[in-house]
XYZ file of C-alpha atoms in Angstrom:
276
model
C 10.447 -30.346 -26.097
C 9.492 -26.239 -26.332
C 12.645 -24.204 -24.188
C 11.628 -22.540 -21.488
C 10.858 -18.780 -21.828
C 12.825 -16.377 -19.307
C 11.243 -13.161 -20.825
C 7.450 -13.723 -19.188
C 9.153 -14.710 -16.145
C 11.631 -11.553 -15.607
C 9.266 -8.836 -16.882
C 6.448 -10.824 -13.516
C 9.620 -10.074 -11.345
C 10.986 -6.910 -12.345
C 7.878 -4.919 -13.466
C 6.580 -5.064 -9.625
C 9.770 -3.727 -8.204
C 9.771 -1.361 -11.268
C 6.417 0.009 -10.145
C 7.172 0.186 -6.750
C 10.606 2.741 -6.993
C 8.817 4.480 -9.707
C 6.000 5.598 -7.070
C 8.379 5.689 -4.280
C 10.773 8.745 -6.130
C 7.734 10.566 -7.652
C 7.285 12.956 -5.089
C 11.735 13.116 -5.588
C 11.453 14.134 -8.807
C 8.007 16.440 -8.743
C 10.220 18.221 -6.278
C 13.788 18.438 -8.215
C 10.988 19.412 -10.789
C 9.342 22.673 -9.135
C 12.850 23.735 -7.710
C 14.054 23.661 -11.337
C 11.328 25.795 -11.941
C 10.039 23.216 -14.724
C 7.453 21.840 -13.201
C 4.154 23.576 -13.332
C 2.315 21.170 -14.458
C 2.735 19.157 -11.171
C 0.130 18.965 -9.047
C 0.650 20.737 -5.288
C -0.370 17.169 -3.488
C 2.604 15.611 -4.887
C 5.095 18.215 -4.201
C 3.098 18.191 -0.179
C 4.216 14.578 0.113
C 7.680 15.084 -1.146
C 8.231 17.857 1.408
C 6.180 17.066 4.350
C 7.746 15.569 6.774
C 5.001 13.193 8.045
C 4.418 12.014 4.431
C 5.861 8.426 4.139
C 7.736 9.234 1.093
C 9.975 10.860 2.645
C 10.737 7.319 4.483
C 11.151 5.151 1.959
C 11.752 1.756 4.045
C 8.361 2.388 5.459
C 6.592 3.088 2.100
C 8.343 -0.363 0.773
C 6.744 -1.969 3.055
C 3.085 -0.521 2.472
C 4.038 -1.677 -1.181
C 4.410 -4.623 0.591
C 1.570 -4.803 2.331
C -0.545 -3.992 -0.780
C 0.607 -7.109 -2.512
C -0.957 -9.214 0.104
C -4.820 -7.650 -0.385
C -5.933 -9.927 -3.005
C -4.902 -12.932 -1.337
C -6.838 -11.514 1.887
C -9.656 -10.966 -0.357
C -9.682 -14.486 -1.448
C -9.793 -15.670 1.987
C -12.728 -13.618 3.453
C -15.020 -13.712 0.339
C -16.647 -16.978 -1.315
C -14.354 -16.770 -4.169
C -12.370 -19.998 -2.388
C -15.692 -22.053 -2.896
C -16.923 -20.840 -6.137
C -13.783 -21.499 -8.330
C -13.347 -24.844 -6.148
C -16.591 -26.043 -7.475
C -16.094 -24.347 -11.305
C -12.674 -26.879 -11.338
C -14.827 -29.737 -9.638
C -17.314 -29.165 -12.385
C -14.564 -28.816 -15.649
C -12.643 -32.157 -13.407
C -16.251 -34.351 -13.897
C -17.314 -33.240 -17.586
C -13.803 -34.279 -17.926
C -13.068 -31.397 -21.083
C -9.710 -30.849 -19.760
C -8.450 -27.320 -19.875
C -12.529 -26.356 -21.377
C -13.720 -23.818 -20.421
C -10.098 -22.220 -19.833
C -8.858 -21.269 -16.266
C -9.530 -17.574 -17.398
C -13.063 -18.150 -17.714
C -13.654 -19.890 -14.856
C -11.451 -17.438 -12.320
C -14.094 -14.300 -13.827
C -16.728 -16.245 -13.587
C -15.788 -16.859 -9.745
C -14.912 -13.394 -9.479
C -18.172 -11.790 -11.063
C -20.696 -14.459 -8.734
C -18.403 -13.393 -5.320
C -19.584 -9.498 -6.752
C -22.803 -10.678 -6.508
C -22.648 -12.205 -3.255
C -19.989 -9.844 -1.154
C -21.361 -6.640 -2.563
C -23.942 -6.639 0.356
C -21.551 -6.773 2.567
C -19.487 -4.428 1.035
C -21.928 -1.990 1.123
C -22.454 -2.604 4.764
C -18.422 -2.088 5.418
C -18.891 1.229 3.648
C -21.583 3.143 5.617
C -20.136 1.450 8.747
C -16.636 3.333 7.312
C -18.321 6.811 7.417
C -15.695 7.694 5.021
C -16.156 9.548 1.993
C -13.533 8.732 -0.674
C -14.828 11.333 -3.056
C -14.156 14.051 -0.328
C -10.830 16.384 -1.089
C -8.016 16.136 1.825
C -4.219 15.048 1.866
C -2.191 13.703 0.251
C -2.525 9.993 -0.483
C 1.220 9.684 0.884
C 0.872 11.910 3.881
C 0.571 9.592 7.579
C -3.168 11.799 8.447
C -4.403 9.667 5.226
C -2.937 6.551 6.444
C -4.521 6.851 9.804
C -8.092 7.688 8.651
C -7.839 4.725 6.367
C -6.748 2.300 9.427
C -9.626 4.138 11.777
C -12.395 3.036 8.741
C -11.204 -0.871 8.097
C -11.392 -0.998 12.289
C -14.889 0.918 11.954
C -15.846 -1.236 8.928
C -14.947 -4.509 9.865
C -18.170 -5.843 12.201
C -19.852 -6.455 9.065
C -17.099 -8.445 7.471
C -17.153 -10.477 10.809
C -20.654 -10.979 11.227
C -20.963 -12.504 7.768
C -17.875 -14.419 8.024
C -19.330 -15.969 11.256
C -22.636 -16.604 9.732
C -21.037 -19.148 7.053
C -18.178 -20.680 9.527
C -19.213 -24.122 11.320
C -19.391 -24.591 14.537
C -16.394 -27.231 14.977
C -13.940 -25.849 12.596
C -14.136 -22.651 14.938
C -13.730 -24.355 17.648
C -10.778 -25.939 16.525
C -8.884 -23.188 15.857
C -10.342 -21.578 18.960
C -8.457 -24.305 21.250
C -5.405 -24.507 18.999
C -5.182 -20.330 18.998
C -5.513 -21.035 22.909
C -3.174 -23.766 23.203
C -0.399 -21.775 20.977
C -0.138 -19.274 23.660
C 1.176 -18.897 26.997
C -1.119 -18.738 30.074
C -1.869 -15.584 30.485
C -2.143 -14.708 26.911
C -4.972 -16.884 26.427
C -7.602 -14.727 28.086
C -7.452 -12.132 25.140
C -8.215 -14.450 22.356
C -11.622 -14.621 21.394
C -14.336 -17.254 19.396
C -14.794 -14.607 17.422
C -11.452 -12.771 16.066
C -10.354 -12.660 12.976
C -7.255 -15.230 13.486
C -10.069 -17.745 14.522
C -12.752 -17.354 12.154
C -10.972 -16.639 9.066
C -8.714 -19.872 8.788
C -12.244 -21.126 10.280
C -14.236 -20.151 7.210
C -11.686 -20.942 4.643
C -12.077 -24.957 6.323
C -15.787 -24.515 5.908
C -15.724 -23.183 2.406
C -12.983 -26.002 1.529
C -15.334 -28.250 3.029
C -19.124 -27.281 1.522
C -17.129 -27.287 -1.907
C -15.862 -30.850 -2.162
C -19.401 -31.931 -0.724
C -20.901 -29.608 -3.730
C -18.246 -31.658 -6.055
C -19.222 -34.745 -4.951
C -22.707 -34.166 -5.628
C -21.445 -33.372 -9.351
C -19.666 -36.556 -10.220
C -21.532 -38.915 -9.262
C -24.513 -38.738 -12.497
C -21.220 -38.322 -14.440
C -19.464 -41.479 -12.793
C -22.716 -43.225 -14.066
C -22.398 -42.259 -17.270
C -18.757 -43.269 -17.691
C -19.094 -46.842 -16.204
C -22.406 -46.702 -18.258
C -20.243 -46.268 -21.594
C -17.408 -48.568 -20.526
C -19.704 -51.713 -20.052
C -21.311 -51.640 -22.902
C -17.627 -50.936 -25.136
C -16.534 -54.000 -22.814
C -19.685 -56.072 -23.710
C -19.006 -54.981 -27.639
C -15.129 -55.777 -27.152
C -14.266 -51.930 -28.464
C -10.982 -52.070 -26.148
C -9.157 -49.892 -27.898
C -11.769 -46.960 -27.778
C -11.278 -44.587 -24.468
C -14.638 -44.921 -22.204
C -13.734 -40.736 -21.026
C -13.797 -39.453 -24.985
C -16.820 -41.553 -26.055
C -18.905 -40.561 -22.713
C -17.466 -36.614 -23.283
C -20.743 -36.077 -25.704
C -23.373 -37.968 -23.386
C -21.791 -35.782 -20.340
C -22.002 -32.897 -21.893
C -25.292 -33.620 -23.681
C -26.703 -34.394 -19.673
C -25.398 -30.949 -18.360
C -26.707 -28.725 -21.425
C -30.196 -30.738 -20.574
C -30.327 -29.959 -17.206
C -29.422 -26.089 -17.467
C -25.950 -27.246 -15.170
C -24.838 -23.291 -15.855
C -28.079 -21.730 -14.208
C -28.306 -24.426 -11.397
C -24.901 -24.221 -10.705
C -24.516 -20.096 -10.436
C -28.115 -20.348 -8.829
C -26.939 -22.405 -6.389
C -23.857 -20.852 -5.199
C -25.362 -17.190 -5.135
C -28.630 -18.587 -3.381
C -26.243 -20.585 -0.730
C -24.983 -17.400 0.876
C -28.730 -15.430 1.249
């Protein structure tokens, strides 16, 4: 049995904190170098971020909380995009083929990300137009409260295209479930503020709906491969070859069937077209 390697585990835990500490201390270091006369090549925006009272760099606790919130962005992006459904379907395909770790998890994740970009690109463009923010325009420092306020306003304006995308894919039954659960968990005087189009309602309903559709697709994908397994198992049993594994013998036939019907093309096309 191979001993567990501690170095990758420590690196995965230490590197994010080192990055956060470096970002938090960068303005202070820049200011110290400027005062010593050795920081002529340091951008003025960094120095202004360190000296301004409205900068988050002068509030380390708020900066750390902001960095912690940024770490949740990938998780939120998975929950409000088609990534969950696509990754589940591709994983089921691999299990149905019985190829163990082929294709690798990295390949499945990469393909899921690419298909997600294809699907979510129109929604992203609509959100960018609704935000009315020029990301290339020069303005205050990224660490300033003015910039953060502008980003929050842009996020508030751009949420409607995302809401429409989620509502279009949510099942009414799932949305009604989380709507009633949200009302049940609130006090009577707070229930009137809850709507069935709130993000706290439609996001979990969207995830449940996506998982339901992914499992339905997975069932349809599993059926032909199970038939092949049963046929091969019965043939081996009739021939008295009990020592041969039916899974190993049936794998070439399943791969041949998948290639003949152009399985990857059909799956990719079906997943993308299903969101149109």
